Short mmCIF file of C-alpha atoms in Angstrom, two decimals:
data_model
loop_
_atom_site.label_atom_id
_atom_site.label_comp_id
_atom_site.label_asym_id
_atom_site.label_seq_id
_atom_site.Cartn_x
_atom_site.Cartn_y
_atom_site.Cartn_z
CA MET A 9 -49.58 25.48 98.14
CA ASP A 10 -49.32 23.21 95.11
CA ARG A 11 -45.95 21.68 94.36
CA ILE A 12 -44.44 22.91 91.10
CA TYR A 13 -41.79 21.24 88.97
CA VAL A 14 -38.69 22.96 87.65
CA GLY A 15 -36.37 21.74 84.90
CA VAL A 16 -33.59 23.24 82.81
CA PHE A 17 -33.38 23.17 79.00
CA GLU A 18 -29.98 22.62 77.37
CA MET A 19 -28.41 21.54 74.10
CA PHE A 20 -25.09 19.75 73.78
CA GLY A 21 -23.64 22.28 71.36
CA SER A 22 -25.24 24.90 69.10
CA PRO A 23 -24.64 28.21 70.94
CA SER A 24 -27.54 29.84 69.04
CA ALA A 25 -29.92 26.93 69.37
CA ARG A 26 -33.10 28.71 70.41
CA GLY A 27 -33.32 31.30 67.67
CA VAL A 28 -31.38 33.78 69.75
CA SER A 29 -27.68 34.46 70.05
CA ALA A 30 -25.84 35.47 73.21
CA TRP A 31 -22.60 33.51 72.96
CA THR A 32 -20.56 36.63 72.14
CA HIS A 33 -21.50 38.30 75.46
CA PRO A 34 -18.84 38.22 78.23
CA ARG A 35 -21.37 36.59 80.57
CA SER A 36 -21.90 33.63 78.26
CA ASP A 37 -20.29 30.20 78.47
CA LEU A 38 -22.30 28.76 75.57
CA THR A 39 -19.17 27.84 73.61
CA ARG A 40 -17.86 25.56 76.40
CA PHE A 41 -20.02 22.62 75.40
CA HIS A 42 -16.98 20.40 74.61
CA ASP A 43 -15.82 20.73 78.23
CA VAL A 44 -17.06 17.82 80.36
CA ALA A 45 -16.21 19.74 83.54
CA HIS A 46 -18.62 22.48 82.45
CA TRP A 47 -21.52 20.02 82.28
CA VAL A 48 -20.60 18.25 85.51
CA ASP A 49 -20.45 21.59 87.35
CA LEU A 50 -23.81 22.63 85.89
CA ALA A 51 -25.50 19.33 86.76
CA ARG A 52 -24.15 19.45 90.32
CA THR A 53 -25.43 23.00 90.72
CA LEU A 54 -28.91 21.90 89.68
CA ASP A 55 -28.76 18.80 91.87
CA GLU A 56 -27.79 20.76 94.96
CA ALA A 57 -30.41 23.45 94.30
CA GLY A 58 -33.25 20.94 93.99
CA PHE A 59 -34.16 21.18 90.31
CA ASP A 60 -36.26 18.26 89.13
CA TRP A 61 -34.53 17.51 85.82
CA LEU A 62 -31.89 18.56 83.32
CA PHE A 63 -33.25 18.25 79.78
CA PHE A 64 -31.22 17.89 76.59
CA ALA A 65 -32.94 18.69 73.32
CA ASP A 66 -31.40 17.17 70.22
CA SER A 67 -31.65 17.27 66.45
CA PHE A 68 -29.78 15.79 63.52
CA GLY A 69 -30.52 18.70 61.19
CA TYR A 70 -29.62 22.33 60.64
CA PRO A 71 -31.23 25.32 58.87
CA THR A 72 -31.42 24.97 55.10
CA VAL A 73 -32.99 26.80 52.16
CA GLY A 74 -33.35 24.90 48.92
CA GLY A 75 -31.45 21.97 50.40
CA GLN A 76 -28.35 24.02 51.26
CA MET A 77 -27.27 24.98 54.76
CA VAL A 78 -27.79 28.70 55.25
CA ASP A 79 -24.58 30.61 55.94
CA ALA A 80 -26.03 31.95 59.18
CA ALA A 81 -26.20 28.44 60.63
CA ALA A 82 -22.42 28.11 60.52
CA ARG A 83 -21.67 31.77 61.21
CA TRP A 84 -23.84 31.98 64.33
CA GLY A 85 -23.92 28.33 65.44
CA ILE A 86 -27.65 27.73 64.86
CA ASN A 87 -28.42 24.03 65.50
CA PHE A 88 -24.85 23.48 64.33
CA PRO A 89 -22.71 21.86 65.56
CA LEU A 90 -24.57 19.43 67.83
CA LEU A 91 -22.96 16.61 69.79
CA ASP A 92 -24.77 13.47 70.96
CA PRO A 93 -26.20 14.20 74.44
CA GLN A 94 -26.99 10.55 75.19
CA LEU A 95 -23.27 9.93 75.53
CA LEU A 96 -23.07 12.66 78.17
CA LEU A 97 -25.76 11.20 80.44
CA PRO A 98 -23.70 8.45 82.16
CA ILE A 99 -21.06 11.03 83.12
CA LEU A 100 -23.67 13.33 84.65
CA ALA A 101 -25.41 10.42 86.37
CA ALA A 102 -22.14 9.43 88.06
CA ASN A 103 -21.64 12.97 89.34
CA THR A 104 -25.15 13.70 90.67
CA ARG A 105 -27.50 12.08 93.14
CA ASP A 106 -31.11 13.21 92.74
CA ILE A 107 -31.74 15.23 89.59
CA GLY A 108 -33.56 13.64 86.66
CA LEU A 109 -31.71 13.42 83.34
CA VAL A 110 -33.86 13.72 80.23
CA VAL A 111 -32.60 13.23 76.70
CA THR A 112 -34.22 13.33 73.27
CA GLU A 113 -34.86 10.24 71.17
CA THR A 114 -36.04 10.59 67.56
CA THR A 115 -38.46 7.88 66.48
CA GLY A 116 -38.13 6.48 63.00
CA LEU A 117 -34.33 6.55 63.01
CA HIS A 118 -33.67 3.60 65.34
CA HIS A 119 -35.36 0.28 65.99
CA PRO A 120 -37.56 0.10 69.12
CA PHE A 121 -35.59 -2.85 70.51
CA GLU A 122 -32.33 -0.91 70.28
CA THR A 123 -33.98 2.06 71.98
CA ALA A 124 -35.42 -0.15 74.74
CA ARG A 125 -31.97 -1.65 75.37
CA ARG A 126 -30.19 1.71 75.40
CA PHE A 127 -32.64 3.50 77.71
CA ALA A 128 -32.85 0.54 80.09
CA THR A 129 -29.05 0.74 80.30
CA LEU A 130 -29.12 4.50 80.89
CA ASP A 131 -31.78 4.12 83.58
CA HIS A 132 -29.64 1.53 85.39
CA LEU A 133 -26.60 3.81 85.25
CA ALA A 134 -28.65 6.73 86.60
CA ASP A 135 -30.40 4.73 89.36
CA GLY A 136 -33.81 5.34 87.83
CA ARG A 137 -33.48 9.03 87.00
CA VAL A 138 -33.80 8.92 83.20
CA GLY A 139 -36.48 10.50 81.04
CA MET A 140 -36.92 10.08 77.28
CA ASN A 141 -38.11 13.03 75.22
CA VAL A 142 -39.92 11.48 72.25
CA VAL A 143 -39.79 13.47 69.00
CA THR A 144 -41.06 12.30 65.64
CA GLY A 145 -38.42 14.29 63.78
CA SER A 146 -37.26 17.82 63.15
CA ILE A 147 -35.83 19.53 60.09
CA GLN A 148 -37.11 16.53 58.19
CA ASN A 149 -35.73 17.27 54.72
CA VAL A 150 -32.21 17.48 56.16
CA VAL A 151 -32.68 14.28 58.16
CA ALA A 152 -33.97 12.47 55.08
CA ASP A 153 -30.83 13.49 53.18
CA LEU A 154 -28.48 12.58 56.03
CA PHE A 155 -30.01 9.14 56.58
CA GLY A 156 -30.40 8.31 52.91
CA HIS A 157 -34.20 8.41 52.81
CA GLU A 158 -35.82 9.25 49.49
CA ARG A 159 -38.09 11.86 51.07
CA MET A 160 -39.32 12.97 54.46
CA ARG A 161 -42.25 11.05 55.86
CA GLU A 162 -45.65 12.67 56.11
CA HIS A 163 -46.60 14.28 59.41
CA ASP A 164 -49.34 11.78 60.37
CA MET A 165 -47.26 8.81 59.25
CA ARG A 166 -44.48 9.95 61.59
CA TYR A 167 -46.95 9.83 64.48
CA ASP A 168 -48.25 6.43 63.36
CA MET A 169 -44.65 5.19 63.40
CA ALA A 170 -43.98 6.82 66.76
CA GLN A 171 -46.98 5.11 68.35
CA GLU A 172 -45.95 1.66 67.15
CA TYR A 173 -42.33 2.44 68.07
CA LEU A 174 -43.22 3.40 71.64
CA ASP A 175 -45.71 0.55 72.06
CA LEU A 176 -43.07 -2.00 71.08
CA ALA A 177 -40.39 -0.44 73.28
CA ARG A 178 -42.83 -0.48 76.21
CA ARG A 179 -43.54 -4.17 75.64
CA TYR A 180 -39.83 -4.92 75.95
CA TRP A 181 -39.53 -2.77 79.08
CA GLU A 182 -42.68 -4.00 80.81
CA GLU A 183 -43.38 -7.55 79.56
CA SER A 184 -40.12 -9.31 78.69
CA TRP A 185 -38.98 -9.73 82.33
CA GLU A 186 -41.34 -10.49 85.19
CA ASP A 187 -40.60 -9.10 88.64
CA GLY A 188 -38.27 -11.55 90.33
CA ALA A 189 -36.92 -12.98 87.07
CA LEU A 190 -33.43 -11.81 88.00
CA VAL A 191 -32.50 -14.30 90.73
CA GLN A 192 -28.68 -14.10 91.00
CA ASP A 193 -28.52 -17.00 93.44
CA PRO A 194 -25.06 -18.64 93.43
CA SER A 195 -26.22 -21.51 95.67
CA THR A 196 -28.66 -22.86 93.07
CA PRO A 197 -27.08 -21.64 90.79
CA VAL A 198 -29.70 -19.59 88.92
CA TYR A 199 -28.92 -16.23 87.46
CA ALA A 200 -32.25 -15.55 85.74
CA ASP A 201 -35.41 -17.67 85.94
CA PRO A 202 -36.35 -18.82 82.41
CA ALA A 203 -39.97 -19.31 83.47
CA ARG A 204 -40.26 -15.60 84.19
CA LEU A 205 -38.82 -14.44 80.87
CA HIS A 206 -41.16 -13.82 77.96
CA ARG A 207 -40.40 -13.62 74.27
CA ILE A 208 -41.83 -10.54 72.59
CA GLU A 209 -43.38 -11.12 69.17
CA HIS A 210 -44.31 -8.17 67.00
CA ASP A 211 -45.18 -7.97 63.32
CA GLY A 212 -46.55 -4.49 62.70
CA ARG A 213 -46.98 -1.93 59.99
CA PHE A 214 -43.53 -0.39 60.47
CA TYR A 215 -41.55 -2.75 62.72
CA ARG A 216 -40.95 -6.43 63.25
CA SER A 217 -39.21 -7.92 66.26
CA SER A 218 -38.96 -11.26 68.03
CA GLY A 219 -36.99 -12.01 71.17
CA TYR A 220 -36.12 -11.00 74.72
CA LEU A 221 -34.90 -7.70 76.10
CA THR A 222 -31.26 -8.33 76.91
CA VAL A 223 -31.22 -5.83 79.80
CA ASP A 224 -32.88 -6.75 83.09
CA PRO A 225 -35.54 -4.29 84.33
CA SER A 226 -34.14 -0.93 85.36
CA PRO A 227 -35.38 0.92 88.46
CA GLN A 228 -38.18 2.59 86.47
CA ARG A 229 -38.56 -0.13 83.81
CA THR A 230 -39.99 2.49 81.43
CA PRO A 231 -38.28 5.90 81.49
CA VAL A 232 -40.43 8.94 82.15
CA ILE A 233 -41.84 9.93 78.76
CA PHE A 234 -41.58 13.61 77.78
CA GLN A 235 -43.22 14.92 74.61
CA ALA A 236 -43.82 18.24 72.91
CA GLY A 237 -46.37 18.43 70.12
CA SER A 238 -48.75 21.27 69.38
CA SER A 239 -50.52 19.99 66.26
CA GLY A 240 -53.78 18.16 66.82
CA ARG A 241 -52.03 14.85 66.18
CA GLY A 242 -49.14 15.86 68.41
CA LYS A 243 -51.46 16.69 71.31
CA GLU A 244 -53.30 13.41 70.78
CA PHE A 245 -50.01 11.49 70.96
CA ALA A 246 -48.99 13.38 74.11
CA ALA A 247 -52.36 12.80 75.76
CA ALA A 248 -52.13 9.06 75.09
CA ASN A 249 -48.49 8.50 75.97
CA ALA A 250 -46.65 11.30 77.77
CA ASP A 251 -45.93 11.61 81.46
CA CYS A 252 -44.72 15.19 80.99
CA VAL A 253 -45.86 17.50 78.17
CA LEU A 254 -43.67 20.41 77.11
CA LEU A 255 -45.14 23.66 75.80
CA GLN A 256 -43.51 26.77 74.44
CA SER A 257 -44.12 29.86 76.53
CA ALA A 258 -46.89 31.89 74.92
CA ASP A 259 -49.91 34.05 75.70
CA PRO A 260 -51.43 32.74 78.97
CA ALA A 261 -54.89 32.36 77.44
CA GLN A 262 -53.45 30.34 74.55
CA MET A 263 -51.46 28.15 76.94
CA ALA A 264 -54.52 27.60 79.13
CA ALA A 265 -56.53 26.48 76.10
CA ASN A 266 -53.78 24.09 74.99
CA ILE A 267 -53.47 22.59 78.47
CA ALA A 268 -57.23 22.14 78.81
CA ASP A 269 -57.26 20.44 75.40
CA ILE A 270 -54.43 18.06 76.36
CA ARG A 271 -56.08 17.12 79.67
CA ALA A 272 -59.44 16.54 77.94
CA ARG A 273 -57.75 14.31 75.36
CA ALA A 274 -56.02 12.39 78.17
CA ALA A 275 -59.39 11.77 79.83
CA ALA A 276 -60.76 10.49 76.51
CA HIS A 277 -57.92 7.93 76.52
CA GLY A 278 -58.99 6.77 79.97
CA ARG A 279 -56.19 8.56 81.79
CA ASP A 280 -56.49 10.79 84.83
CA PRO A 281 -56.06 14.32 83.36
CA ARG A 282 -54.01 15.28 86.43
CA SER A 283 -51.61 12.38 85.83
CA ILE A 284 -49.84 14.44 83.15
CA ARG A 285 -47.36 17.12 84.18
CA VAL A 286 -47.54 20.08 81.79
CA VAL A 287 -44.62 22.50 81.82
CA ALA A 288 -43.64 25.48 79.65
CA THR A 289 -40.21 26.60 78.54
CA GLN A 290 -39.49 30.02 80.02
CA SER A 291 -36.55 32.45 80.04
CA PHE A 292 -35.63 34.67 82.98
CA PHE A 293 -33.46 37.68 83.69
CA VAL A 294 -33.11 37.79 87.46
CA ALA A 295 -30.93 39.86 89.81
CA GLU A 296 -31.12 41.13 93.37
CA ASP A 297 -31.74 44.61 91.97
CA ALA A 298 -34.48 45.01 89.34
CA ARG A 299 -32.34 47.50 87.43
CA ASP A 300 -29.58 44.91 87.02
CA ALA A 301 -32.11 42.39 85.72
CA GLN A 302 -33.41 44.91 83.19
CA ARG A 303 -29.86 45.76 82.16
CA LEU A 304 -29.21 42.07 81.37
CA ARG A 305 -32.36 41.94 79.29
CA ASP A 306 -31.38 45.09 77.38
CA GLN A 307 -27.91 43.70 76.68
CA PHE A 308 -29.43 40.47 75.48
CA ARG A 309 -31.83 42.28 73.14
CA ASP A 310 -29.04 44.41 71.72
CA ALA A 311 -27.13 41.24 70.77
CA GLN A 312 -29.94 39.75 68.68
CA THR A 313 -30.05 39.84 64.88
CA ILE A 314 -32.69 39.36 62.20
CA GLU A 315 -30.35 36.91 60.46
CA VAL A 316 -30.37 34.49 63.41
CA ALA A 317 -34.12 34.83 63.89
CA ALA A 318 -34.87 34.09 60.24
CA ALA A 319 -32.46 31.14 60.10
CA MET A 320 -34.02 29.51 63.16
CA PHE A 321 -37.52 30.03 61.81
CA VAL A 322 -36.67 28.39 58.50
CA SER A 323 -35.07 25.54 60.44
CA ASN A 324 -38.30 24.90 62.34
CA THR A 325 -40.90 25.62 59.67
CA GLY A 326 -39.29 25.52 56.24
CA ILE A 327 -40.42 29.12 55.64
CA ASP A 328 -37.76 31.66 54.65
CA LEU A 329 -39.12 34.92 56.07
CA LEU A 330 -36.41 36.94 54.36
CA ALA A 331 -37.79 35.89 50.97
CA LEU A 332 -41.33 37.15 51.75
CA ASP A 333 -42.97 40.55 51.45
CA PRO A 334 -42.16 42.18 54.81
CA ASP A 335 -45.38 44.22 54.79
CA LYS A 336 -47.72 41.24 54.44
CA PRO A 337 -48.68 38.55 57.00
CA LEU A 338 -47.44 34.98 57.01
CA SER A 339 -50.58 33.85 55.17
CA GLN A 340 -48.98 35.11 51.95
CA VAL A 341 -47.42 31.63 51.61
CA PRO A 342 -49.41 28.34 51.31
CA LEU A 343 -49.23 27.31 54.95
CA ASP A 344 -51.06 24.03 54.37
CA ASP A 345 -47.98 22.82 52.52
CA VAL A 346 -45.86 23.43 55.59
CA VAL A 347 -48.02 22.98 58.67
CA GLY A 348 -48.49 19.27 58.14
CA GLN A 349 -44.76 18.69 58.12
CA MET A 350 -42.98 20.65 60.80
CA GLY A 351 -43.03 23.61 63.12
CA GLN A 352 -46.77 24.06 63.52
CA SER A 353 -46.43 25.77 66.89
CA ASN A 354 -44.08 28.32 65.35
CA ILE A 355 -46.64 29.04 62.64
CA ASP A 356 -49.71 29.08 64.89
CA ARG A 357 -47.96 31.65 67.04
CA PHE A 358 -48.22 34.20 64.21
CA VAL A 359 -51.41 33.18 62.38
CA GLY A 360 -54.79 33.91 63.91
CA PRO A 361 -58.02 31.94 63.38
CA ASP A 362 -58.85 34.15 60.39
CA GLY A 363 -55.52 33.34 58.77
CA GLU A 364 -54.19 36.82 59.37
CA GLY A 365 -51.71 38.10 61.92
CA PRO A 366 -48.66 40.34 62.23
CA THR A 367 -46.64 41.27 59.17
CA VAL A 368 -43.45 39.40 58.31
CA ALA A 369 -41.44 42.43 59.45
CA GLU A 370 -43.24 42.34 62.82
CA ILE A 371 -42.70 38.59 63.09
CA LEU A 372 -38.98 38.99 62.46
CA GLU A 373 -38.73 41.66 65.14
CA GLN A 374 -40.57 39.48 67.66
CA LEU A 375 -38.30 36.57 66.83
CA ARG A 376 -35.23 38.80 67.03
CA VAL A 377 -35.90 39.85 70.63
CA ARG A 378 -37.53 36.65 71.90
CA GLY A 379 -36.42 33.76 69.73
CA ILE A 380 -38.75 30.82 69.22
CA ARG A 381 -39.39 30.37 72.95
CA GLY A 382 -41.66 33.36 73.49
CA SER A 383 -41.92 35.43 76.66
CA GLN A 384 -39.26 36.40 79.18
CA ILE A 385 -39.66 37.23 82.88
CA VAL A 386 -37.52 40.02 84.33
CA GLY A 387 -37.01 41.20 87.91
CA THR A 388 -35.90 40.45 91.44
CA PRO A 389 -36.41 36.97 92.91
CA GLU A 390 -39.66 38.06 94.55
CA GLN A 391 -40.94 39.68 91.35
CA VAL A 392 -39.98 36.63 89.29
CA VAL A 393 -41.77 34.21 91.63
CA ASP A 394 -44.83 36.48 91.67
CA ARG A 395 -44.93 36.26 87.87
CA ILE A 396 -44.42 32.49 87.97
CA GLU A 397 -47.30 32.05 90.38
CA ASP A 398 -49.55 34.32 88.31
CA LEU A 399 -48.69 32.35 85.17
CA LEU A 400 -49.38 29.00 86.78
CA ALA A 401 -52.69 30.20 88.19
CA ALA A 402 -53.80 31.55 84.81
CA THR A 403 -52.84 28.49 82.77
CA ASP A 404 -53.03 25.31 84.90
CA LEU A 405 -49.34 24.66 84.28
CA ASP A 406 -47.58 22.26 86.64
CA GLY A 407 -44.22 23.97 86.30
CA PHE A 408 -41.69 25.30 83.84
CA MET A 409 -38.37 24.61 82.22
CA LEU A 410 -35.74 27.31 82.52
CA ASP A 411 -34.20 28.23 79.16
CA PRO A 412 -30.87 29.91 80.07
CA LEU A 413 -30.22 32.48 77.36
CA PHE A 414 -26.68 33.42 78.43
CA GLY A 415 -25.82 29.91 79.63
CA GLY A 416 -24.57 28.68 82.98
CA GLU A 417 -24.62 32.06 84.72
CA ASP A 418 -28.38 32.28 84.17
CA VAL A 419 -28.79 28.86 85.80
CA ARG A 420 -26.56 29.73 88.75
CA ASP A 421 -28.40 33.01 89.35
CA PHE A 422 -31.75 31.23 89.24
CA ALA A 423 -30.48 28.52 91.60
CA ARG A 424 -29.06 31.10 94.02
CA LEU A 425 -31.90 33.62 93.94
CA VAL A 426 -35.17 32.10 92.75
CA MET A 427 -35.09 28.52 94.02
CA PRO A 428 -34.83 29.62 97.68
CA GLU A 429 -37.81 31.95 97.18
CA LEU A 430 -39.86 29.17 95.60
CA ARG A 431 -38.92 26.94 98.52
CA ARG A 432 -39.79 29.63 101.08
CA ARG A 433 -43.27 29.88 99.57
CA GLY A 434 -43.74 26.12 99.73
CA ARG A 435 -43.68 25.67 95.97
CA ILE A 436 -40.78 23.19 95.86
CA PRO A 437 -39.49 20.71 98.45
CA GLU A 438 -36.16 20.72 100.16
CA ALA A 439 -33.30 19.58 97.93
CA GLY A 440 -32.29 15.93 98.14
CA VAL A 441 -35.73 14.31 97.96
CA GLY A 442 -34.26 11.17 96.35
CA GLY A 443 -36.09 8.44 94.48
CA THR A 444 -36.53 7.81 90.77
CA LEU A 445 -37.56 10.56 88.38
CA ARG A 446 -41.02 9.02 88.15
CA GLU A 447 -41.36 9.04 91.93
CA ARG A 448 -40.13 12.62 92.04
CA LEU A 449 -42.72 13.82 89.54
CA PHE A 450 -45.69 11.80 90.76
CA ALA A 451 -45.26 11.36 94.50
CA ALA A 452 -47.58 13.17 96.88
CA ASP A 453 -46.96 16.86 97.45
CA THR A 454 -43.84 17.19 99.60
CA ALA A 455 -43.45 20.95 99.56
CA THR A 456 -43.94 22.49 102.98
CA PRO A 457 -44.56 26.23 103.52
CA ARG A 458 -42.03 27.83 105.81
CA LEU A 459 -42.13 31.14 107.64
#
């Protein structure tokens, strides 16, 4: 059986971050994000259960209409507030042994040298278990205001910047220090060999830099690169650069087409199409009894509101659904003015090839019960794993990222109930495989079927 990869999606704050709201439910611990012990306990649970990584999304923005934060963002905690997850990583690294730790980095807001230095440091502190989720920006108008930019950058320009940004960071990681440059020999004494250090010179379209990386090579040198982009340019960037591509859960046929496209683009860049791990974000309601799992799903659905759904959609796309004719499709607005800037995947989800699709009222209802992440899997551990295996077979996915809708209890239930079933079927290895995150994701298949 093929090895599959399992991560967990989190945000350091924002209890209604995914376009859904469950923080008022007694089961939820989504408001405990200030509590370091909460995160340490969660990371240890994942580490002991054998998850491959813990992923922190991040954003500097929040939902706005006409430049003003929508009231729902504050009232429901939608992408607001958000703490800095990079500051949390060293704490989690010190309290775990094997699990990968992935955190978002927004290109265009920092200099590539500073990013190279920071992620090399993080990778040292985590013994080679760090991944960097590259995003070109989200909620761009808000970010432009916060950072004092005159206007948000065009979609393709953001990707041009991101490519130069990542290329320069890679040069610092891979070329500034040769293997063996760090000598640390007190008898000589030589700490670092000057002959094996190389000055990086770069004078590009967006960045200039000249000098040496001031951090010696970390266990991975370059962190594992994660990326999520569904526009044509986004998929091209992922195919050229990403080690792991993130997709939103969607119709299996649509996901299969996207994955085939990404792998074909990777081959066109001279990469082995199988050298990219493609995973989808997926929510689960799991219990030992199917009726209990369905009850959790029903309670979750009952807690959702149109207000939260609309606020999250405007945050991702710039389109205020509540201001549109509810009986007409999304094509009633000039989508070309929006698609090139942000949230294309959230638009494509509701607009067919002919430009038509469900009505705004139907879109709002879908968003209300599902959020921006798409489908949900409900059932016993055996039923859930059956669905996972069917989904992987139909799409060519390499794995998935659990999106815990209620918070930590969802993760603990999945760890207790589903991970053992995946392991029994030979889909994941025993916990404690060790190694760097890159070795974990790209080593030979280590899952062994057991009776």
